[in-house]
Structures are given as structure tokens and as C-alpha cells.
Amino acid sequence: MDAKRFTGPQAGSQKYDLLTALAVAGLCGSPGFQTSMLRLIALVTARYNWARDELTVGQREMARLWSVDERTVKRELKRLTTAGVLVQLRPGVRGRVAAYRLDMAEVLRLSAPHWDRVGPDYSARMMGQMGRSEPPQGPEDKVVRVDFGARVPAASPAPLPVAPTSAMADPWGRTLDRLARSEPALHRSWFGGLRAAEFAEGVLQLTAPSGFVAQYVMTHHLRPLLGAAQMEYPGLRRVELRAR
């Protein structure tokens, strides 16, 4: 989804879809994260500059809107930036108000496993608005994402911890460990929530948190998943995924 759509035709429906994504991502989080996302939704609805794709509001104004003190505002901004939902474009220095931007891709990553809870029409609409995010790895590899606009380059992710010894004794645990090392971003976003159900006659059956995740992994990220699993499951020919 192009950020320009937020200021052109159909901008209203695009904004509703984004606010819905923020809402479902928040509702599926911890109680503290739910509160943070509710406050962010209020801030975005009231003060987001869609033409410039940025949020420039002083902490005193935020405190007044949220009915909290400025200390709480600082804590909430830290939580939202740490979660990756907000990206700071420039700090507030010498009386200048800090500027932030919604990290649309992260909002979608957090909300995507829960789109089907909103309804099949919403899930289908969001999937239909997807655009390419990674270079294709082959003629049939069509890796896509919903692109709400330009992103500020993020820092390199920290290395993931090695799986516990008990998990490493299990073939699926070793598979996840391989994926965590070789595909850390995909592991965090898609593979980490998969569970092994059964392996028989060369077919590995996995379960996913939602139907959307199962379909997306099978459509876009099957190659690295199958490659890692074949190193731990002798004779593996095919992977099947279904929602739990």
C-alpha cells in the first residue's frame, strides 16, 4: 500500500484499515502494550501528518491528549519505539519537537497473524494490497509484503539465543535453531510460531497460529523452511501447514 493513498482517493478506507491493524496488534499484546497502542491510535487519529508521513507532537501535548503526565509520555514513546511500531526521525533538541513515523511494515508484521479475526473480507483486502519486499530468489518465489510507505533503515537485529538443550534434542527444535541462525528475520516473523505435528512417509505436518500464517509461509517462505527441515528429517519430501 502506497503512503500516497492516505492523502488521495480512498484515503479514508486506507486509514481505517491501518487503524484496524494497529488495534488488533495491540489487543493481542500484553495489558501494558494494549494501553500503549490505544494511546497511539488516539494520537495517530488526531495528529498524524499523512501528507508528510510523520508525527510531530510535543510531549506536553501528548500528555494532555492522553490525560497523563510527561513522564508517562516518555515511557510510552520508549515502549513504542522499542517495539518497532514508531521510528524516531529526529530527536527533540533546543526546543524543537521530535518527529516520529509509523513503521508500517512492523505494524503489519504484528497484526498479520490476527487479520482473520477481523473478518475474511479484511484479511483478503490486506493481502490484496501487498507489494514486493524482498528480491525474488527464483522464478516461482514471489516474496511480498504490504508496503504503506518508505521505512527508515532499522538497525541490524541482535543474534537470537541458541535453543535450549531439550529443544535441540528434537528434530523440529533443531530445525527452528537452523532457521534462527540462517533466516533470523523470517524466524521472528513467521517460523518461530510453527509447531511440528507429525512426520510420516516423507511428509512433515506443521501447525501455524492462524490460517493466514500457514498460507503465507507456504506461498512465500517454503524454500528455506523445507531446506532446513530436510537436514533434520531424513527422507523429507514435503511440508504441509495448517492452522491450529
PDB file of C-alpha atoms in Angstrom:
ATOM      1  CA  MET A   1       0.000   0.000   0.000  1.00  0.00           C
ATOM      2  CA  ASP A   2       1.485   3.309  -1.119  1.00  0.00           C
ATOM      3  CA  ALA A   3       1.669   6.043   1.536  1.00  0.00           C
ATOM      4  CA  LYS A   4       0.310   8.494  -1.042  1.00  0.00           C
ATOM      5  CA  ARG A   5      -3.038   6.723  -0.840  1.00  0.00           C
ATOM      6  CA  PHE A   6      -3.502   8.216   2.615  1.00  0.00           C
ATOM      7  CA  THR A   7      -3.926  11.644   1.019  1.00  0.00           C
ATOM      8  CA  GLY A   8      -5.612  10.716  -2.256  1.00  0.00           C
ATOM      9  CA  PRO A   9      -8.716   8.842  -3.395  1.00  0.00           C
ATOM     10  CA  GLN A  10      -9.886   6.142  -0.990  1.00  0.00           C
ATOM     11  CA  ALA A  11      -7.639   7.625   1.718  1.00  0.00           C
ATOM     12  CA  GLY A  12     -10.364   7.229   4.318  1.00  0.00           C
ATOM     13  CA  SER A  13     -10.710   3.473   3.871  1.00  0.00           C
ATOM     14  CA  GLN A  14      -6.921   3.056   3.810  1.00  0.00           C
ATOM     15  CA  LYS A  15      -6.629   4.857   7.150  1.00  0.00           C
ATOM     16  CA  TYR A  16      -9.380   2.729   8.649  1.00  0.00           C
ATOM     17  CA  ASP A  17      -7.505  -0.404   7.582  1.00  0.00           C
ATOM     18  CA  LEU A  18      -4.291   0.890   9.157  1.00  0.00           C
ATOM     19  CA  LEU A  19      -6.031   1.842  12.401  1.00  0.00           C
ATOM     20  CA  THR A  20      -7.632  -1.606  12.465  1.00  0.00           C
ATOM     21  CA  ALA A  21      -4.188  -3.187  12.083  1.00  0.00           C
ATOM     22  CA  LEU A  22      -2.900  -1.075  14.991  1.00  0.00           C
ATOM     23  CA  ALA A  23      -5.900  -2.092  17.067  1.00  0.00           C
ATOM     24  CA  VAL A  24      -5.657  -5.851  16.514  1.00  0.00           C
ATOM     25  CA  ALA A  25      -1.891  -5.793  17.046  1.00  0.00           C
ATOM     26  CA  GLY A  26      -2.443  -4.034  20.364  1.00  0.00           C
ATOM     27  CA  LEU A  27      -5.360  -6.165  21.522  1.00  0.00           C
ATOM     28  CA  CYS A  28      -3.332  -9.341  21.077  1.00  0.00           C
ATOM     29  CA  GLY A  29      -0.468  -7.991  23.212  1.00  0.00           C
ATOM     30  CA  SER A  30       0.098  -7.654  26.936  1.00  0.00           C
ATOM     31  CA  PRO A  31      -2.134  -5.322  29.014  1.00  0.00           C
ATOM     32  CA  GLY A  32       0.620  -2.701  29.015  1.00  0.00           C
ATOM     33  CA  PHE A  33       1.036  -2.936  25.247  1.00  0.00           C
ATOM     34  CA  GLN A  34      -2.734  -2.693  24.798  1.00  0.00           C
ATOM     35  CA  THR A  35      -2.721   0.625  26.661  1.00  0.00           C
ATOM     36  CA  SER A  36       0.228   1.914  24.639  1.00  0.00           C
ATOM     37  CA  MET A  37      -1.425   1.028  21.347  1.00  0.00           C
ATOM     38  CA  LEU A  38      -4.729   2.624  22.385  1.00  0.00           C
ATOM     39  CA  ARG A  39      -2.880   5.840  23.161  1.00  0.00           C
ATOM     40  CA  LEU A  40      -1.011   5.610  19.858  1.00  0.00           C
ATOM     41  CA  ILE A  41      -4.274   5.154  17.941  1.00  0.00           C
ATOM     42  CA  ALA A  42      -5.686   8.278  19.585  1.00  0.00           C
ATOM     43  CA  LEU A  43      -2.522  10.204  18.709  1.00  0.00           C
ATOM     44  CA  VAL A  44      -2.437   8.978  15.113  1.00  0.00           C
ATOM     45  CA  THR A  45      -6.137   9.680  14.591  1.00  0.00           C
ATOM     46  CA  ALA A  46      -5.861  13.217  15.946  1.00  0.00           C
ATOM     47  CA  ARG A  47      -2.422  14.417  14.914  1.00  0.00           C
ATOM     48  CA  TYR A  48      -0.654  12.258  12.303  1.00  0.00           C
ATOM     49  CA  ASN A  49       0.554  14.258   9.292  1.00  0.00           C
ATOM     50  CA  TRP A  50      -0.403  11.944   6.430  1.00  0.00           C
ATOM     51  CA  ALA A  51       0.984  14.218   3.724  1.00  0.00           C
ATOM     52  CA  ARG A  52       4.466  14.152   5.282  1.00  0.00           C
ATOM     53  CA  ASP A  53       4.057  10.673   6.785  1.00  0.00           C
ATOM     54  CA  GLU A  54       5.236  11.761  10.212  1.00  0.00           C
ATOM     55  CA  LEU A  55       4.063  12.554  13.708  1.00  0.00           C
ATOM     56  CA  THR A  56       5.349  15.807  15.196  1.00  0.00           C
ATOM     57  CA  VAL A  57       3.708  16.475  18.550  1.00  0.00           C
ATOM     58  CA  GLY A  58       5.276  17.803  21.734  1.00  0.00           C
ATOM     59  CA  GLN A  59       5.311  15.651  24.836  1.00  0.00           C
ATOM     60  CA  ARG A  60       3.225  18.208  26.713  1.00  0.00           C
ATOM     61  CA  GLU A  61       0.521  17.966  24.046  1.00  0.00           C
ATOM     62  CA  MET A  62       0.670  14.177  24.159  1.00  0.00           C
ATOM     63  CA  ALA A  63       0.291  14.244  27.928  1.00  0.00           C
ATOM     64  CA  ARG A  64      -2.783  16.457  27.627  1.00  0.00           C
ATOM     65  CA  LEU A  65      -4.361  14.225  24.968  1.00  0.00           C
ATOM     66  CA  TRP A  66      -3.685  11.059  26.968  1.00  0.00           C
ATOM     67  CA  SER A  67      -4.582  12.588  30.360  1.00  0.00           C
ATOM     68  CA  VAL A  68      -1.218  11.546  31.803  1.00  0.00           C
ATOM     69  CA  ASP A  69       1.975  13.278  32.911  1.00  0.00           C
ATOM     70  CA  GLU A  70       5.009  13.839  30.688  1.00  0.00           C
ATOM     71  CA  ARG A  71       6.945  11.115  32.470  1.00  0.00           C
ATOM     72  CA  THR A  72       4.328   8.611  31.298  1.00  0.00           C
ATOM     73  CA  VAL A  73       4.599  10.005  27.768  1.00  0.00           C
ATOM     74  CA  LYS A  74       8.346   9.352  27.741  1.00  0.00           C
ATOM     75  CA  ARG A  75       7.782   5.804  28.946  1.00  0.00           C
ATOM     76  CA  GLU A  76       5.142   5.167  26.287  1.00  0.00           C
ATOM     77  CA  LEU A  77       7.312   6.565  23.488  1.00  0.00           C
ATOM     78  CA  LYS A  78      10.158   4.332  24.603  1.00  0.00           C
ATOM     79  CA  ARG A  79       7.878   1.292  24.629  1.00  0.00           C
ATOM     80  CA  LEU A  80       6.510   2.031  21.156  1.00  0.00           C
ATOM     81  CA  THR A  81       9.925   2.703  19.620  1.00  0.00           C
ATOM     82  CA  THR A  82      11.413  -0.376  21.280  1.00  0.00           C
ATOM     83  CA  ALA A  83       8.543  -2.432  19.852  1.00  0.00           C
ATOM     84  CA  GLY A  84       9.373  -1.003  16.421  1.00  0.00           C
ATOM     85  CA  VAL A  85       5.906   0.476  15.891  1.00  0.00           C
ATOM     86  CA  LEU A  86       7.303   4.015  15.921  1.00  0.00           C
ATOM     87  CA  VAL A  87      10.597   5.128  14.403  1.00  0.00           C
ATOM     88  CA  GLN A  88      12.188   8.370  15.542  1.00  0.00           C
ATOM     89  CA  LEU A  89      13.102  10.516  12.555  1.00  0.00           C
ATOM     90  CA  ARG A  90      14.775  13.276  14.543  1.00  0.00           C
ATOM     91  CA  PRO A  91      15.137  13.970  18.269  1.00  0.00           C
ATOM     92  CA  GLY A  92      13.668  16.934  20.070  1.00  0.00           C
ATOM     93  CA  VAL A  93      16.568  19.318  20.788  1.00  0.00           C
ATOM     94  CA  ARG A  94      16.814  23.043  21.561  1.00  0.00           C
ATOM     95  CA  GLY A  95      13.087  23.499  21.717  1.00  0.00           C
ATOM     96  CA  ARG A  96      12.472  21.536  18.534  1.00  0.00           C
ATOM     97  CA  VAL A  97       9.749  18.905  18.725  1.00  0.00           C
ATOM     98  CA  ALA A  98      10.817  15.332  17.978  1.00  0.00           C
ATOM     99  CA  ALA A  99       9.423  13.681  14.846  1.00  0.00           C
ATOM    100  CA  TYR A 100       8.283  10.079  14.535  1.00  0.00           C
ATOM    101  CA  ARG A 101       6.979   7.866  11.764  1.00  0.00           C
ATOM    102  CA  LEU A 102       4.831   4.776  11.941  1.00  0.00           C
ATOM    103  CA  ASP A 103       6.801   1.724  10.865  1.00  0.00           C
ATOM    104  CA  MET A 104       4.035   0.376   8.666  1.00  0.00           C
ATOM    105  CA  ALA A 105       5.821  -2.890   7.903  1.00  0.00           C
ATOM    106  CA  GLU A 106       6.224  -3.650  11.620  1.00  0.00           C
ATOM    107  CA  VAL A 107       2.571  -2.816  12.291  1.00  0.00           C
ATOM    108  CA  LEU A 108       1.625  -5.291   9.590  1.00  0.00           C
ATOM    109  CA  ARG A 109       4.017  -7.938  10.876  1.00  0.00           C
ATOM    110  CA  LEU A 110       2.474  -7.696  14.345  1.00  0.00           C
ATOM    111  CA  SER A 111      -1.096  -7.642  13.096  1.00  0.00           C
ATOM    112  CA  ALA A 112      -0.961 -10.081  10.155  1.00  0.00           C
ATOM    113  CA  PRO A 113      -1.454 -13.277  12.214  1.00  0.00           C
ATOM    114  CA  HIS A 114      -4.706 -11.753  13.532  1.00  0.00           C
ATOM    115  CA  TRP A 115      -6.287 -10.320  10.351  1.00  0.00           C
ATOM    116  CA  ASP A 116      -8.663 -13.260  10.086  1.00  0.00           C
ATOM    117  CA  ARG A 117     -10.090 -12.312  13.484  1.00  0.00           C
ATOM    118  CA  VAL A 118     -11.370  -9.088  11.962  1.00  0.00           C
ATOM    119  CA  GLY A 119     -13.063 -10.956   9.121  1.00  0.00           C
ATOM    120  CA  PRO A 120     -12.309 -12.691   5.828  1.00  0.00           C
ATOM    121  CA  ASP A 121     -13.043  -9.501   3.874  1.00  0.00           C
ATOM    122  CA  TYR A 122     -10.427  -7.555   5.834  1.00  0.00           C
ATOM    123  CA  SER A 123      -7.854 -10.339   5.570  1.00  0.00           C
ATOM    124  CA  ALA A 124      -8.421 -10.655   1.823  1.00  0.00           C
ATOM    125  CA  ARG A 125      -8.231  -6.898   1.363  1.00  0.00           C
ATOM    126  CA  MET A 126      -4.960  -6.598   3.261  1.00  0.00           C
ATOM    127  CA  MET A 127      -3.424  -9.494   1.341  1.00  0.00           C
ATOM    128  CA  GLY A 128      -4.598  -7.942  -1.899  1.00  0.00           C
ATOM    129  CA  GLN A 129      -2.770  -4.712  -1.075  1.00  0.00           C
ATOM    130  CA  MET A 130       0.591  -6.445  -0.690  1.00  0.00           C
ATOM    131  CA  GLY A 131       3.663  -5.328  -2.619  1.00  0.00           C
ATOM    132  CA  ARG A 132       7.133  -6.849  -3.077  1.00  0.00           C
ATOM    133  CA  SER A 133       9.524  -6.544  -0.113  1.00  0.00           C
ATOM    134  CA  GLU A 134      12.446  -8.834  -0.985  1.00  0.00           C
ATOM    135  CA  PRO A 135      14.162  -9.687  -4.255  1.00  0.00           C
ATOM    136  CA  PRO A 136      12.827 -12.947  -5.697  1.00  0.00           C
ATOM    137  CA  GLN A 137      15.027 -15.994  -5.208  1.00  0.00           C
ATOM    138  CA  GLY A 138      13.668 -17.852  -8.197  1.00  0.00           C
ATOM    139  CA  PRO A 139      11.058 -17.724 -10.949  1.00  0.00           C
ATOM    140  CA  GLU A 140       8.343 -19.039  -8.633  1.00  0.00           C
ATOM    141  CA  ASP A 141       9.429 -17.225  -5.496  1.00  0.00           C
ATOM    142  CA  LYS A 142       7.180 -14.193  -5.054  1.00  0.00           C
ATOM    143  CA  VAL A 143       8.033 -12.684  -1.681  1.00  0.00           C
ATOM    144  CA  VAL A 144       5.661  -9.834  -0.880  1.00  0.00           C
ATOM    145  CA  ARG A 145       4.560  -7.513   1.874  1.00  0.00           C
ATOM    146  CA  VAL A 146       2.077  -4.703   2.455  1.00  0.00           C
ATOM    147  CA  ASP A 147       4.015  -1.516   1.795  1.00  0.00           C
ATOM    148  CA  PHE A 148       2.430   1.506   3.496  1.00  0.00           C
ATOM    149  CA  GLY A 149       5.378   3.749   2.652  1.00  0.00           C
ATOM    150  CA  ALA A 150       9.100   4.311   2.960  1.00  0.00           C
ATOM    151  CA  ARG A 151      10.852   2.944   6.008  1.00  0.00           C
ATOM    152  CA  VAL A 152      13.764   4.292   7.946  1.00  0.00           C
ATOM    153  CA  PRO A 153      16.531   1.661   7.821  1.00  0.00           C
ATOM    154  CA  ALA A 154      16.452  -0.354  11.009  1.00  0.00           C
ATOM    155  CA  ALA A 155      19.455  -1.455  12.989  1.00  0.00           C
ATOM    156  CA  SER A 156      20.698  -4.991  12.417  1.00  0.00           C
ATOM    157  CA  PRO A 157      18.800  -7.442  14.642  1.00  0.00           C
ATOM    158  CA  ALA A 158      20.573  -8.878  17.646  1.00  0.00           C
ATOM    159  CA  PRO A 159      21.579 -12.548  17.320  1.00  0.00           C
ATOM    160  CA  LEU A 160      18.933 -14.914  18.584  1.00  0.00           C
ATOM    161  CA  PRO A 161      19.818 -17.143  21.544  1.00  0.00           C
ATOM    162  CA  VAL A 162      20.606 -20.782  20.960  1.00  0.00           C
ATOM    163  CA  ALA A 163      17.663 -23.063  21.662  1.00  0.00           C
ATOM    164  CA  PRO A 164      17.719 -24.952  24.983  1.00  0.00           C
ATOM    165  CA  THR A 165      19.312 -28.387  25.053  1.00  0.00           C
ATOM    166  CA  SER A 166      15.934 -30.115  25.484  1.00  0.00           C
ATOM    167  CA  ALA A 167      14.613 -28.461  22.307  1.00  0.00           C
ATOM    168  CA  MET A 168      17.804 -29.247  20.433  1.00  0.00           C
ATOM    169  CA  ALA A 169      17.200 -32.971  21.018  1.00  0.00           C
ATOM    170  CA  ASP A 170      14.022 -32.721  18.950  1.00  0.00           C
ATOM    171  CA  PRO A 171      14.297 -32.583  15.117  1.00  0.00           C
ATOM    172  CA  TRP A 172      11.874 -29.671  14.901  1.00  0.00           C
ATOM    173  CA  GLY A 173      13.754 -27.834  17.649  1.00  0.00           C
ATOM    174  CA  ARG A 174      16.968 -28.243  15.657  1.00  0.00           C
ATOM    175  CA  THR A 175      15.152 -27.085  12.518  1.00  0.00           C
ATOM    176  CA  LEU A 176      13.998 -23.911  14.249  1.00  0.00           C
ATOM    177  CA  ASP A 177      17.524 -23.351  15.535  1.00  0.00           C
ATOM    178  CA  ARG A 178      18.883 -23.607  11.987  1.00  0.00           C
ATOM    179  CA  LEU A 179      16.266 -21.122  10.763  1.00  0.00           C
ATOM    180  CA  ALA A 180      17.014 -18.750  13.640  1.00  0.00           C
ATOM    181  CA  ARG A 181      20.635 -18.663  12.551  1.00  0.00           C
ATOM    182  CA  SER A 182      20.167 -18.617   8.778  1.00  0.00           C
ATOM    183  CA  GLU A 183      16.956 -16.577   8.496  1.00  0.00           C
ATOM    184  CA  PRO A 184      16.633 -14.541  11.728  1.00  0.00           C
ATOM    185  CA  ALA A 185      14.067 -12.062  10.361  1.00  0.00           C
ATOM    186  CA  LEU A 186      11.846 -14.785   8.909  1.00  0.00           C
ATOM    187  CA  HIS A 187      12.212 -16.820  12.091  1.00  0.00           C
ATOM    188  CA  ARG A 188      10.996 -13.919  14.213  1.00  0.00           C
ATOM    189  CA  SER A 189       8.128 -13.032  11.878  1.00  0.00           C
ATOM    190  CA  TRP A 190       6.909 -16.397  10.596  1.00  0.00           C
ATOM    191  CA  PHE A 191       8.786 -19.595  11.531  1.00  0.00           C
ATOM    192  CA  GLY A 192       9.020 -19.173  15.319  1.00  0.00           C
ATOM    193  CA  GLY A 193       5.299 -19.804  15.835  1.00  0.00           C
ATOM    194  CA  LEU A 194       5.183 -23.044  13.842  1.00  0.00           C
ATOM    195  CA  ARG A 195       4.872 -26.371  15.639  1.00  0.00           C
ATOM    196  CA  ALA A 196       5.554 -29.911  14.419  1.00  0.00           C
ATOM    197  CA  ALA A 197       2.517 -32.195  14.462  1.00  0.00           C
ATOM    198  CA  GLU A 198       3.606 -35.383  12.652  1.00  0.00           C
ATOM    199  CA  PHE A 199       6.273 -36.760  10.333  1.00  0.00           C
ATOM    200  CA  ALA A 200       5.349 -39.843   8.323  1.00  0.00           C
ATOM    201  CA  GLU A 201       6.079 -41.193   4.838  1.00  0.00           C
ATOM    202  CA  GLY A 202       8.246 -38.250   3.930  1.00  0.00           C
ATOM    203  CA  VAL A 203       5.640 -35.622   4.872  1.00  0.00           C
ATOM    204  CA  LEU A 204       6.176 -33.199   7.752  1.00  0.00           C
ATOM    205  CA  GLN A 205       2.922 -31.759   9.063  1.00  0.00           C
ATOM    206  CA  LEU A 206       3.176 -28.429  10.866  1.00  0.00           C
ATOM    207  CA  THR A 207       0.648 -26.178  12.577  1.00  0.00           C
ATOM    208  CA  ALA A 208       0.571 -22.363  12.489  1.00  0.00           C
ATOM    209  CA  PRO A 209      -1.068 -19.769  14.775  1.00  0.00           C
ATOM    210  CA  SER A 210      -3.574 -18.807  12.050  1.00  0.00           C
ATOM    211  CA  GLY A 211      -4.709 -19.703   8.576  1.00  0.00           C
ATOM    212  CA  PHE A 212      -3.088 -16.574   7.214  1.00  0.00           C
ATOM    213  CA  VAL A 213       0.332 -17.504   8.613  1.00  0.00           C
ATOM    214  CA  ALA A 214       0.036 -21.033   7.246  1.00  0.00           C
ATOM    215  CA  GLN A 215      -0.893 -19.775   3.767  1.00  0.00           C
ATOM    216  CA  TYR A 216       1.739 -17.032   3.739  1.00  0.00           C
ATOM    217  CA  VAL A 217       4.579 -19.340   4.766  1.00  0.00           C
ATOM    218  CA  MET A 218       3.570 -21.972   2.205  1.00  0.00           C
ATOM    219  CA  THR A 219       3.280 -19.344  -0.537  1.00  0.00           C
ATOM    220  CA  HIS A 220       6.321 -17.186   0.171  1.00  0.00           C
ATOM    221  CA  HIS A 221       8.782 -18.835   2.572  1.00  0.00           C
ATOM    222  CA  LEU A 222       8.554 -22.567   1.922  1.00  0.00           C
ATOM    223  CA  ARG A 223      12.015 -22.901   0.335  1.00  0.00           C
ATOM    224  CA  PRO A 224      14.144 -22.009   3.410  1.00  0.00           C
ATOM    225  CA  LEU A 225      11.747 -23.897   5.686  1.00  0.00           C
ATOM    226  CA  LEU A 226      11.943 -27.090   3.613  1.00  0.00           C
ATOM    227  CA  GLY A 227      15.712 -26.802   3.226  1.00  0.00           C
ATOM    228  CA  ALA A 228      16.306 -26.548   6.980  1.00  0.00           C
ATOM    229  CA  ALA A 229      13.834 -29.320   7.780  1.00  0.00           C
ATOM    230  CA  GLN A 230      15.371 -31.742   5.271  1.00  0.00           C
ATOM    231  CA  MET A 231      18.651 -31.554   7.181  1.00  0.00           C
ATOM    232  CA  GLU A 232      16.930 -32.862  10.316  1.00  0.00           C
ATOM    233  CA  TYR A 233      14.250 -35.161   8.876  1.00  0.00           C
ATOM    234  CA  PRO A 234      15.817 -37.882   6.674  1.00  0.00           C
ATOM    235  CA  GLY A 235      13.633 -38.659   3.671  1.00  0.00           C
ATOM    236  CA  LEU A 236      11.563 -35.498   3.961  1.00  0.00           C
ATOM    237  CA  ARG A 237       9.847 -34.743   0.636  1.00  0.00           C
ATOM    238  CA  ARG A 238       7.070 -32.325   1.510  1.00  0.00           C
ATOM    239  CA  VAL A 239       5.912 -29.915   4.209  1.00  0.00           C
ATOM    240  CA  GLU A 240       2.232 -29.341   4.957  1.00  0.00           C
ATOM    241  CA  LEU A 241       0.890 -26.479   7.075  1.00  0.00           C
ATOM    242  CA  ARG A 242      -2.484 -25.953   8.694  1.00  0.00           C
ATOM    243  CA  ALA A 243      -3.891 -23.595  11.327  1.00  0.00           C
ATOM    244  CA  ARG A 244      -4.084 -24.787  14.907  1.00  0.00           C
TER     245      ARG A 244
END
